[in-house]
Coordinates of N, CA, C and O in Angstrom, one line a residue:
M1 N -86.2 72.1 -39.0 CA -86.1 72.8 -38.0 C -84.8 74.1 -38.2 O -85.3 75.3 -38.2
R2 N -83.6 73.3 -39.0 CA -82.6 74.0 -39.4 C -83.2 75.3 -40.3 O -83.0 76.4 -40.3
R3 N -83.9 74.7 -41.6 CA -84.4 75.5 -42.9 C -85.4 76.8 -41.8 O -85.2 77.8 -42.2
L4 N -86.2 76.3 -41.1 CA -87.1 77.4 -40.4 C -86.3 78.6 -39.6 O -86.5 79.9 -39.6
I5 N -85.4 78.0 -38.8 CA -84.4 79.0 -38.0 C -83.6 79.7 -39.1 O -83.7 80.8 -39.2
R6 N -83.1 79.1 -40.4 CA -82.7 80.1 -41.2 C -83.0 81.3 -42.0 O -82.9 82.5 -42.2
T7 N -84.6 80.3 -42.3 CA -85.8 81.7 -42.6 C -86.0 82.4 -41.7 O -86.6 84.2 -41.7
V8 N -86.6 82.5 -40.6 CA -86.7 83.3 -39.4 C -85.5 84.1 -38.8 O -86.1 85.1 -38.7
A9 N -84.5 84.1 -38.6 CA -83.3 84.6 -37.9 C -83.3 85.7 -38.9 O -83.2 86.8 -38.0
P10 N -83.3 85.6 -40.2 CA -82.9 87.1 -40.8 C -84.0 88.3 -40.9 O -83.6 89.1 -40.7
A11 N -85.1 87.5 -40.5 CA -86.3 88.3 -40.9 C -86.7 89.1 -39.2 O -86.8 89.7 -38.9
A12 N -86.4 88.1 -38.3 CA -86.3 89.0 -36.6 C -85.1 89.6 -36.5 O -85.4 91.0 -36.1
A13 N -83.8 89.4 -37.1 CA -82.8 90.6 -37.5 C -83.3 91.8 -38.0 O -83.2 93.0 -37.3
L14 N -83.9 91.7 -38.7 CA -84.6 93.1 -39.8 C -85.2 93.5 -38.9 O -85.6 95.0 -38.9
V15 N -86.3 93.2 -38.5 CA -87.2 93.4 -37.5 C -86.6 94.4 -36.5 O -87.2 95.2 -36.0
S16 N -85.7 93.3 -35.6 CA -85.5 94.1 -34.4 C -84.7 95.7 -35.3 O -84.4 96.6 -34.6
V17 N -83.8 95.6 -36.2 CA -82.9 96.6 -36.5 C -84.2 97.9 -37.0 O -84.0 99.2 -36.6
L18 N -85.0 97.2 -37.3 CA -86.4 98.6 -38.0 C -86.9 98.7 -36.5 O -87.5 100.0 -36.8
A19 N -87.0 98.2 -35.5 CA -87.7 98.7 -34.5 C -86.6 99.6 -33.7 O -87.2 100.3 -32.8
V20 N -85.3 99.6 -33.6 CA -84.6 100.2 -33.0 C -83.8 101.6 -33.7 O -83.8 102.7 -33.1
T21 N -83.8 101.3 -35.2 CA -83.4 102.5 -35.7 C -84.2 103.7 -36.1 O -83.4 104.9 -36.0
P22 N -85.2 104.0 -35.8 CA -85.8 105.2 -35.3 C -85.8 105.8 -34.1 O -85.1 107.0 -34.2
Q23 N -85.4 105.6 -33.5 CA -85.1 106.0 -32.1 C -83.5 106.4 -32.0 O -83.3 107.4 -31.7
A24 N -83.0 105.6 -32.7 CA -81.6 105.8 -33.1 C -81.1 107.3 -34.0 O -80.5 108.0 -33.4
M25 N -82.0 106.8 -34.6 CA -81.8 108.1 -35.9 C -82.3 109.1 -34.9 O -81.6 110.3 -35.4
A26 N -83.7 109.4 -34.3 CA -84.0 110.4 -33.5 C -82.9 111.1 -32.7 O -82.9 112.1 -32.3
D27 N -82.2 110.2 -32.0 CA -81.3 110.4 -31.2 C -80.1 111.1 -31.6 O -79.3 112.1 -31.2
E28 N -79.7 110.7 -32.8 CA -78.5 111.5 -33.5 C -79.2 112.7 -34.2 O -77.8 113.5 -34.2
D29 N -80.3 113.1 -34.4 CA -80.6 113.8 -34.7 C -80.8 115.3 -34.0 O -80.9 116.4 -34.1
A30 N -81.2 115.0 -33.0 CA -81.4 115.7 -31.5 C -80.3 116.1 -30.6 O -79.6 115.8 -30.5
P31 N -79.8 117.3 -31.1 CA -78.7 118.0 -30.2 C -78.7 117.6 -28.8 O -80.2 117.9 -28.1
S32 N -77.7 117.6 -28.1 CA -77.7 117.4 -26.8 C -77.1 118.8 -26.0 O -76.2 119.4 -26.5
G33 N -77.5 118.8 -25.0 CA -77.0 120.2 -24.1 C -77.6 121.5 -24.3 O -78.3 121.6 -25.6
S34 N -77.3 122.3 -24.0 CA -77.8 123.8 -24.2 C -77.2 124.6 -24.6 O -77.5 125.8 -24.9
S35 N -75.7 124.2 -24.6 CA -74.9 125.0 -25.3 C -74.3 124.8 -26.9 O -73.4 125.4 -27.3
M36 N -75.5 124.6 -27.3 CA -75.6 124.2 -28.9 C -75.7 125.6 -29.7 O -76.9 125.8 -29.5
L37 N -74.7 126.1 -30.5 CA -75.2 127.0 -31.2 C -75.9 126.6 -32.6 O -75.8 125.7 -33.5
V38 N -77.2 127.9 -32.8 CA -77.6 128.1 -34.0 C -76.3 127.8 -35.5 O -75.9 128.7 -35.3
P39 N -76.8 126.9 -36.0 CA -75.7 127.0 -37.2 C -75.6 128.5 -38.0 O -76.8 128.6 -38.2
G40 N -74.5 128.8 -38.3 CA -74.3 129.6 -38.8 C -74.3 131.5 -38.1 O -74.3 132.6 -38.4
T41 N -74.4 131.3 -36.6 CA -74.9 132.3 -35.9 C -73.9 131.7 -34.4 O -73.0 130.8 -34.2
S42 N -73.7 133.0 -33.8 CA -73.2 132.8 -32.2 C -74.5 132.7 -31.4 O -74.1 132.8 -30.5
V43 N -75.4 132.2 -31.8 CA -76.6 132.5 -30.9 C -76.9 130.8 -30.0 O -76.7 129.8 -31.2
E44 N -77.0 130.3 -28.9 CA -76.9 129.6 -28.7 C -78.5 129.0 -28.4 O -79.5 129.8 -28.3
F45 N -79.2 127.8 -28.3 CA -80.2 127.2 -28.1 C -80.3 127.1 -27.2 O -79.4 126.6 -26.0
S46 N -81.9 127.3 -26.4 CA -82.0 127.0 -24.8 C -81.8 125.6 -25.1 O -82.0 124.8 -25.9
A47 N -82.3 125.0 -23.9 CA -82.3 123.2 -24.0 C -83.9 122.8 -24.6 O -83.5 122.1 -25.4
G48 N -84.6 123.7 -24.3 CA -85.8 123.4 -25.0 C -86.0 123.4 -26.5 O -86.2 122.7 -27.6
G49 N -84.8 124.6 -27.0 CA -84.9 124.8 -28.7 C -84.3 123.9 -28.9 O -84.6 123.3 -29.9
A50 N -83.1 123.6 -28.2 CA -82.4 122.5 -28.9 C -83.0 121.0 -29.0 O -82.9 120.1 -30.0
R51 N -83.9 120.9 -28.2 CA -85.1 119.8 -28.3 C -85.6 119.7 -29.5 O -86.6 118.6 -29.9
D52 N -86.3 120.7 -29.8 CA -87.0 120.7 -30.6 C -86.7 121.1 -32.0 O -86.2 121.9 -32.8
A53 N -87.6 120.1 -33.1 CA -87.1 119.9 -34.3 C -87.7 121.1 -35.6 O -86.8 121.5 -36.2
G54 N -88.8 121.6 -35.0 CA -89.2 122.5 -35.7 C -88.6 123.5 -35.8 O -88.3 124.3 -36.3
T55 N -88.2 124.4 -34.1 CA -87.2 125.6 -34.2 C -86.1 125.2 -34.6 O -85.7 126.2 -35.1
R56 N -85.4 124.2 -34.7 CA -83.9 123.6 -35.4 C -84.3 124.1 -36.4 O -83.0 124.4 -37.2
A57 N -85.3 123.5 -37.3 CA -85.1 123.8 -38.7 C -85.7 125.3 -39.3 O -85.0 125.1 -40.3
I58 N -86.6 125.9 -38.5 CA -86.6 127.2 -38.8 C -85.3 128.3 -38.7 O -85.2 128.7 -39.5
A59 N -84.8 127.6 -37.6 CA -83.4 128.4 -37.4 C -82.2 127.8 -38.6 O -81.6 129.1 -38.7
A60 N -82.2 126.9 -38.5 CA -81.2 126.3 -39.9 C -82.0 127.1 -41.4 O -81.1 127.6 -41.9
E61 N -83.0 127.4 -41.5 CA -83.5 128.1 -42.6 C -83.2 129.6 -42.6 O -82.7 130.1 -43.5
D62 N -83.2 130.2 -41.5 CA -82.9 131.4 -41.4 C -82.1 132.3 -40.2 O -82.4 132.9 -39.5
P63 N -80.9 131.5 -40.4 CA -80.1 132.1 -39.3 C -80.0 133.6 -38.9 O -79.4 134.0 -38.2
A64 N -80.0 134.3 -40.5 CA -80.2 135.9 -40.3 C -81.0 136.5 -39.3 O -80.9 137.8 -38.6
A65 N -81.9 135.8 -39.4 CA -83.6 136.1 -38.4 C -82.9 136.0 -37.1 O -83.4 137.0 -36.5
V66 N -83.0 134.7 -36.9 CA -82.4 134.5 -35.5 C -81.2 135.4 -35.1 O -81.3 136.1 -33.7
S67 N -80.1 135.6 -35.7 CA -79.0 136.9 -35.3 C -79.5 138.1 -34.9 O -79.5 138.4 -33.9
A68 N -80.2 138.6 -36.0 CA -80.9 139.5 -36.1 C -82.0 139.9 -34.8 O -81.6 141.1 -33.5
T69 N -83.0 139.1 -34.3 CA -83.9 138.9 -33.5 C -83.1 138.7 -31.7 O -83.4 139.1 -30.6
A70 N -82.3 137.9 -31.9 CA -81.4 137.8 -30.4 C -80.6 139.1 -30.6 O -81.0 139.2 -29.2
T71 N -80.1 139.8 -31.3 CA -79.3 141.1 -30.8 C -80.4 142.1 -30.2 O -80.2 142.8 -29.5
L72 N -81.6 141.8 -30.7 CA -83.1 142.7 -30.0 C -83.3 142.7 -28.7 O -83.0 143.3 -27.7
C73 N -83.3 141.3 -28.3 CA -83.1 140.5 -26.8 C -82.0 141.2 -26.0 O -82.2 141.8 -24.9
G74 N -80.9 141.3 -26.8 CA -79.4 141.3 -26.1 C -78.7 140.5 -25.5 O -79.2 138.8 -25.6
S75 N -77.5 140.3 -24.6 CA -76.8 139.7 -24.3 C -77.2 138.6 -23.1 O -77.9 138.9 -22.5
G76 N -76.5 137.2 -23.6 CA -77.2 136.6 -22.6 C -78.3 135.2 -23.2 O -78.5 134.5 -22.7
Y77 N -79.2 135.7 -24.0 CA -80.5 135.6 -24.4 C -80.2 134.2 -25.8 O -79.6 134.2 -26.1
K78 N -81.0 132.9 -25.4 CA -80.7 131.3 -25.9 C -82.0 131.4 -26.7 O -83.1 131.5 -26.1
L79 N -82.2 131.1 -28.0 CA -83.4 130.6 -28.5 C -84.1 129.5 -28.1 O -83.6 128.3 -28.1
A80 N -85.5 130.2 -27.9 CA -86.3 128.6 -26.9 C -86.9 128.5 -28.0 O -87.3 127.4 -28.2
I81 N -87.7 129.2 -28.9 CA -89.0 128.7 -30.1 C -88.4 129.8 -31.1 O -88.3 131.1 -31.1
A82 N -88.8 129.0 -32.5 CA -88.9 129.8 -33.8 C -90.1 129.1 -33.9 O -90.0 127.6 -34.1
E83 N -91.3 130.1 -34.3 CA -92.5 129.4 -34.9 C -92.8 129.9 -35.7 O -93.2 131.2 -36.1
Q84 N -93.4 129.3 -36.8 CA -94.0 129.9 -38.1 C -95.5 129.7 -37.7 O -96.3 129.2 -37.4
L85 N -96.3 131.2 -38.4 CA -97.6 131.6 -37.9 C -98.1 132.1 -38.8 O -98.1 132.5 -39.9
P86 N -99.4 131.7 -39.5 CA -99.9 131.0 -38.0 C -100.1 129.5 -38.5 O -100.4 128.5 -37.8
D87 N -99.2 129.1 -39.9 CA -99.3 127.8 -39.8 C -97.8 127.5 -40.7 O -96.9 128.6 -41.0
A88 N -97.5 126.6 -42.1 CA -96.7 126.8 -42.8 C -96.6 127.7 -43.7 O -95.5 128.3 -44.2
S89 N -97.7 128.6 -43.9 CA -97.7 129.7 -44.9 C -97.1 130.5 -44.3 O -96.8 131.9 -45.2
R90 N -96.7 131.0 -43.0 CA -95.6 131.7 -42.8 C -95.9 133.3 -42.7 O -95.1 133.7 -43.7
L91 N -97.2 133.7 -42.1 CA -97.5 135.2 -42.4 C -96.3 136.1 -41.4 O -96.2 137.0 -41.7
G92 N -95.8 135.2 -40.2 CA -95.0 135.7 -39.4 C -94.4 134.6 -38.9 O -94.7 133.5 -38.8
T93 N -93.0 135.0 -38.1 CA -92.4 134.0 -37.2 C -92.1 134.3 -35.7 O -92.0 135.8 -35.4
L94 N -92.6 133.6 -35.0 CA -92.6 134.2 -33.7 C -91.5 133.7 -33.1 O -91.1 132.3 -33.1
F95 N -90.2 134.4 -32.7 CA -89.1 134.0 -32.0 C -89.1 134.4 -30.4 O -89.5 135.5 -29.6
T96 N -88.6 133.5 -29.8 CA -89.1 133.2 -28.1 C -87.4 133.1 -27.6 O -87.0 132.2 -28.1
Y97 N -86.8 133.8 -26.5 CA -85.6 133.7 -26.3 C -85.7 133.4 -24.4 O -86.5 134.2 -24.0
T98 N -84.8 132.8 -23.5 CA -84.7 133.2 -22.3 C -83.4 133.4 -22.0 O -82.0 133.2 -22.9
K99 N -83.2 133.6 -20.4 CA -82.0 133.8 -19.9 C -82.3 133.3 -18.7 O -82.9 133.4 -18.1
S100 N -80.9 132.7 -18.0 CA -81.3 131.8 -16.8 C -79.5 132.1 -16.4 O -78.9 131.9 -16.7
T101 N -79.6 132.9 -15.0 CA -78.3 132.7 -14.2 C -78.8 132.5 -12.7 O -80.0 131.7 -12.7
T102 N -77.7 132.0 -12.2 CA -78.2 131.3 -11.2 C -79.3 132.4 -10.0 O -80.0 131.8 -9.3
S103 N -79.0 133.5 -10.2 CA -79.8 134.4 -9.4 C -81.1 135.2 -10.6 O -81.7 135.8 -9.7
R104 N -80.6 135.4 -11.6 CA -81.9 136.3 -12.6 C -82.4 135.2 -13.4 O -81.6 133.9 -13.9
A105 N -83.5 135.7 -14.2 CA -83.9 135.1 -15.3 C -84.7 136.4 -16.3 O -85.2 137.2 -15.7
G106 N -84.6 136.0 -17.3 CA -85.2 136.7 -18.2 C -86.3 136.0 -19.5 O -85.9 134.8 -19.7
A107 N -86.8 136.6 -20.0 CA -87.9 136.2 -21.5 C -87.9 137.0 -22.5 O -88.1 138.4 -22.0
C108 N -87.8 137.0 -23.5 CA -87.8 138.2 -24.7 C -88.5 137.5 -25.9 O -88.6 136.0 -26.2
A109 N -89.2 138.5 -26.2 CA -90.0 137.6 -27.7 C -90.0 138.7 -28.9 O -89.7 139.9 -28.5
V110 N -89.9 138.2 -30.1 CA -89.7 139.4 -31.2 C -90.5 138.5 -32.4 O -90.6 137.2 -32.5
F111 N -91.6 139.1 -32.8 CA -92.8 138.7 -33.7 C -92.5 139.4 -35.1 O -92.3 140.5 -35.5
D112 N -91.7 138.7 -36.0 CA -91.3 138.9 -37.2 C -92.7 138.6 -38.0 O -93.4 138.1 -38.6
N113 N -92.8 140.1 -39.2 CA -93.8 139.9 -40.3 C -92.9 139.8 -41.3 O -91.8 140.5 -41.8
N114 N -93.5 138.7 -42.0 CA -92.9 138.0 -43.3 C -94.0 138.4 -44.6 O -93.3 138.0 -45.2
L115 N -94.7 139.1 -44.3 CA -95.3 139.6 -45.6 C -94.9 140.9 -46.3 O -95.2 140.7 -47.7
G116 N -94.2 141.5 -45.8 CA -93.3 142.6 -46.5 C -94.7 143.9 -47.1 O -94.3 144.6 -47.5
T117 N -95.5 143.6 -45.8 CA -96.2 145.1 -45.8 C -96.6 145.5 -44.4 O -96.8 144.4 -43.6
A118 N -97.0 146.7 -44.1 CA -97.0 147.1 -42.6 C -98.5 146.2 -42.5 O -99.5 146.3 -42.8
K119 N -98.5 145.8 -41.4 CA -100.0 145.2 -40.9 C -99.8 145.6 -39.3 O -98.8 146.2 -38.6
K120 N -101.3 145.7 -38.5 CA -101.5 145.7 -37.3 C -100.6 144.6 -36.5 O -101.3 143.6 -36.9
M121 N -100.1 144.8 -35.6 CA -99.5 143.7 -34.6 C -99.5 144.0 -33.5 O -99.3 145.0 -32.9
K122 N -99.7 143.2 -32.6 CA -99.6 143.2 -30.8 C -98.7 141.7 -30.5 O -98.7 140.5 -31.3
L123 N -97.6 142.2 -29.2 CA -96.6 141.4 -29.3 C -97.0 141.5 -27.5 O -96.5 142.5 -27.3
K124 N -97.4 140.8 -26.6 CA -97.4 140.6 -25.2 C -96.8 139.8 -24.8 O -96.5 138.3 -24.8
L125 N -95.8 139.8 -23.5 CA -95.4 138.9 -22.9 C -95.6 139.5 -21.6 O -95.7 140.4 -20.8
C126 N -96.1 137.9 -20.8 CA -96.8 138.1 -19.1 C -95.5 137.2 -18.5 O -95.5 136.0 -18.9
P127 N -95.3 137.4 -17.3 CA -94.7 137.0 -16.3 C -95.7 135.4 -15.9 O -96.5 135.8 -15.7
N128 N -94.8 134.7 -15.2 CA -95.4 133.7 -14.7 C -95.7 133.9 -13.1 O -94.9 133.2 -12.0
R129 N -96.3 135.1 -12.7 CA -96.2 135.6 -11.7 C -97.2 136.7 -11.3 O -97.6 137.5 -12.8
I130 N -98.3 136.7 -10.7 CA -99.2 137.7 -10.3 C -98.9 138.8 -10.0 O -97.9 138.7 -8.8
G131 N -99.1 140.4 -9.9 CA -98.6 141.3 -9.6 C -97.3 141.9 -10.3 O -96.9 142.9 -10.1
V132 N -97.1 140.9 -11.5 CA -95.9 141.9 -12.2 C -96.4 142.3 -13.7 O -97.3 141.6 -14.0
D133 N -96.6 143.6 -14.0 CA -97.1 143.7 -15.0 C -96.7 142.9 -16.6 O -95.3 142.7 -16.6
C134 N -97.4 142.9 -17.7 CA -96.9 142.6 -19.1 C -96.4 143.4 -19.2 O -96.5 144.7 -19.3
K135 N -95.3 143.5 -20.4 CA -94.6 144.0 -21.7 C -95.4 144.0 -22.9 O -95.8 142.5 -23.0
V136 N -95.9 144.9 -23.5 CA -96.3 145.2 -24.4 C -96.2 145.9 -25.8 O -95.8 147.2 -25.5
D137 N -95.8 145.4 -26.8 CA -95.5 146.5 -28.1 C -96.7 145.8 -29.0 O -96.9 145.2 -29.7
E138 N -97.3 147.5 -29.7 CA -99.0 147.3 -30.5 C -98.5 148.2 -31.3 O -98.0 149.6 -30.8
G139 N -98.7 147.9 -32.8 CA -98.9 148.9 -33.6 C -98.5 148.4 -34.9 O -98.9 147.3 -35.0
T140 N -98.2 149.8 -36.2 CA -98.6 149.0 -37.3 C -97.2 148.8 -37.8 O -95.9 149.5 -37.8
Y141 N -96.7 147.5 -38.0 CA -95.2 147.5 -38.4 C -95.1 146.8 -39.6 O -96.0 145.8 -40.0
S142 N -94.3 146.6 -40.4 CA -93.6 146.1 -41.9 C -92.4 145.7 -41.7 O -92.4 144.1 -42.6
Q143 N -91.8 145.3 -40.4 CA -90.6 144.4 -40.1 C -90.9 143.4 -39.1 O -91.2 142.1 -39.0
Y144 N -91.3 144.0 -38.0 CA -91.4 143.3 -36.6 C -92.1 144.0 -35.4 O -92.1 145.2 -35.6
A145 N -92.5 143.2 -34.5 CA -93.3 144.1 -33.2 C -92.2 143.6 -32.2 O -91.7 142.2 -32.3
G146 N -91.7 144.2 -31.2 CA -91.0 143.7 -30.3 C -89.8 144.5 -30.5 O -89.4 145.7 -31.2
P147 N -88.8 144.2 -29.9 CA -88.5 143.2 -28.5 C -89.4 143.6 -27.5 O -89.7 144.4 -27.1
V148 N -90.2 142.6 -26.8 CA -90.6 142.7 -25.2 C -89.8 141.7 -24.6 O -89.5 140.5 -25.1
K149 N -89.5 142.2 -23.4 CA -88.5 141.3 -22.4 C -88.8 141.7 -21.2 O -89.1 142.8 -20.5
G150 N -88.8 140.7 -20.3 CA -88.8 140.6 -18.9 C -87.6 139.9 -17.8 O -87.2 139.2 -18.6
E151 N -87.4 141.0 -17.5 CA -86.0 140.3 -16.8 C -86.3 140.6 -15.0 O -86.6 141.9 -14.5
G152 N -85.7 139.6 -14.4 CA -85.8 139.7 -12.9 C -85.1 139.1 -12.2 O -84.8 137.9 -12.3
D153 N -85.1 139.1 -10.6 CA -84.4 138.1 -9.9 C -85.5 136.8 -10.2 O -86.6 136.7 -10.8
K154 N -85.1 135.3 -9.6 CA -85.6 134.4 -10.3 C -87.4 134.0 -9.8 O -87.8 133.3 -10.3
D155 N -87.5 134.8 -8.8 CA -88.8 134.8 -8.2 C -89.7 135.9 -9.0 O -91.0 135.8 -8.5
A156 N -89.2 136.7 -9.5 CA -89.9 137.8 -10.2 C -91.1 137.1 -11.4 O -91.9 137.9 -12.0
G157 N -90.9 135.9 -12.2 CA -91.7 135.4 -13.0 C -91.3 135.4 -14.5 O -91.9 134.6 -15.4
W158 N -90.6 135.9 -14.7 CA -89.6 136.1 -15.7 C -88.8 134.5 -16.4 O -87.6 134.5 -16.5
N159 N -89.5 133.8 -16.5 CA -88.8 132.2 -16.6 C -90.0 131.4 -18.1 O -90.3 132.3 -18.8
N160 N -89.3 130.2 -18.4 CA -89.7 129.7 -19.3 C -91.5 129.7 -19.3 O -91.6 129.2 -20.6
C161 N -91.8 129.7 -18.2 CA -93.6 130.0 -18.1 C -93.8 130.9 -18.5 O -95.4 131.1 -18.7
S162 N -93.1 131.9 -18.8 CA -93.8 133.5 -19.3 C -95.0 133.1 -20.4 O -94.2 132.0 -21.3
R163 N -95.8 134.2 -20.6 CA -96.8 133.7 -21.6 C -96.5 134.7 -22.9 O -96.4 135.6 -22.7
V164 N -96.5 134.4 -23.9 CA -96.6 135.3 -24.8 C -97.5 135.2 -26.2 O -98.2 134.2 -26.3
T165 N -98.2 135.9 -26.3 CA -99.5 136.4 -27.3 C -98.8 137.3 -28.5 O -97.9 138.2 -28.4
A166 N -99.1 136.7 -29.8 CA -98.7 137.5 -31.0 C -100.2 137.3 -31.9 O -100.6 136.1 -32.2
I167 N -100.3 138.5 -32.5 CA -101.9 138.6 -33.0 C -101.0 139.7 -34.5 O -100.2 140.9 -34.1
M168 N -101.8 139.2 -35.5 CA -101.4 140.4 -36.6 C -102.7 140.4 -37.0 O -103.6 139.5 -37.3
W169 N -103.2 141.6 -37.6 CA -104.5 141.9 -38.2 C -104.4 142.2 -39.5 O -103.5 143.0 -40.2
S170 N -105.4 141.8 -40.5 CA -105.7 142.4 -41.9 C -106.6 142.7 -42.2 O -108.0 141.9 -42.0
G171 N -107.0 144.1 -42.5 CA -108.6 144.2 -42.5 C -109.3 144.2 -41.6 O -110.0 144.1 -41.3
G172 N -108.9 144.3 -40.6 CA -109.5 144.2 -38.9 C -109.7 142.7 -38.6 O -110.7 142.4 -37.5
V173 N -109.4 141.8 -39.4 CA -109.5 140.4 -39.2 C -108.0 139.8 -38.5 O -107.3 140.2 -38.7
A174 N -108.2 139.4 -37.2 CA -107.0 138.6 -36.9 C -106.4 137.1 -37.7 O -107.2 136.8 -38.2
I175 N -105.5 137.7 -38.4 CA -105.2 136.6 -39.4 C -103.8 135.5 -38.7 O -104.0 134.6 -38.8
I176 N -103.4 136.0 -37.6 CA -102.5 135.4 -36.4 C -103.0 135.7 -35.0 O -103.3 136.8 -34.7
D177 N -103.2 134.8 -34.1 CA -103.3 134.7 -33.0 C -103.3 133.3 -31.9 O -103.5 132.6 -32.0
R178 N -101.9 134.0 -31.8 CA -101.5 132.9 -31.1 C -101.0 133.0 -29.4 O -100.3 134.0 -29.2
V179 N -100.9 132.0 -28.7 CA -101.0 132.5 -26.9 C -99.7 130.9 -26.7 O -100.4 130.1 -27.2
R180 N -99.2 131.2 -26.2 CA -97.9 130.0 -25.9 C -96.6 130.1 -24.7 O -96.9 131.8 -24.4
S181 N -96.3 129.4 -24.5 CA -95.1 129.9 -23.0 C -93.9 129.9 -24.0 O -93.8 129.7 -25.2
V182 N -93.3 130.6 -23.2 CA -92.2 131.3 -24.4 C -91.0 129.9 -24.4 O -90.2 130.0 -25.3
D183 N -91.0 129.2 -23.6 CA -90.3 127.5 -24.0 C -90.9 126.4 -23.2 O -92.2 126.7 -22.8
A184 N -90.6 125.3 -23.4 CA -91.1 124.2 -22.7 C -91.2 124.3 -21.2 O -90.4 125.1 -20.5
C185 N -92.4 124.3 -20.9 CA -92.8 124.7 -19.4 C -93.3 123.6 -18.5 O -93.8 122.6 -18.9
D186 N -92.6 123.4 -17.4 CA -92.4 122.2 -16.5 C -93.6 122.3 -15.7 O -94.1 123.6 -15.2

């Protein structure tokens, strides 16, 4: 019996460490709080952006783009999403930002053209409310489309659930066509 316990106990300890370690590692890697800065910038993550590993990785890879797009949105905006489009080939990058105070809310988006050649692009931001107009920037751009920004009181619909559409065409064919919420939407 002692021999069995000596054999099983280390194995059980190893299993328990392996079972707990991934969660502990995930907790250590995920920043807490919404006041965390994007490394190398003065730009804050939104709460959703701080929790999103993909957004954190893209922001760490290109802090200059995060700073530049945040400057376009203006003061008080926090990085919510940084997404490679249409996939890891990264023809473009969508940056979304949110702003929230006790009485006002805002959403902002910038669609980076990563190809280095001018492409027809469209960036549309729509509030989470009927009766409020969407903001649209459409044209041929070599650097970026946007910013498109909506701000208002808390009831105006410019919050995390605002919808952003990013489209890029090449030769009349959409090579990027992405619709998503500006941030994690409750």
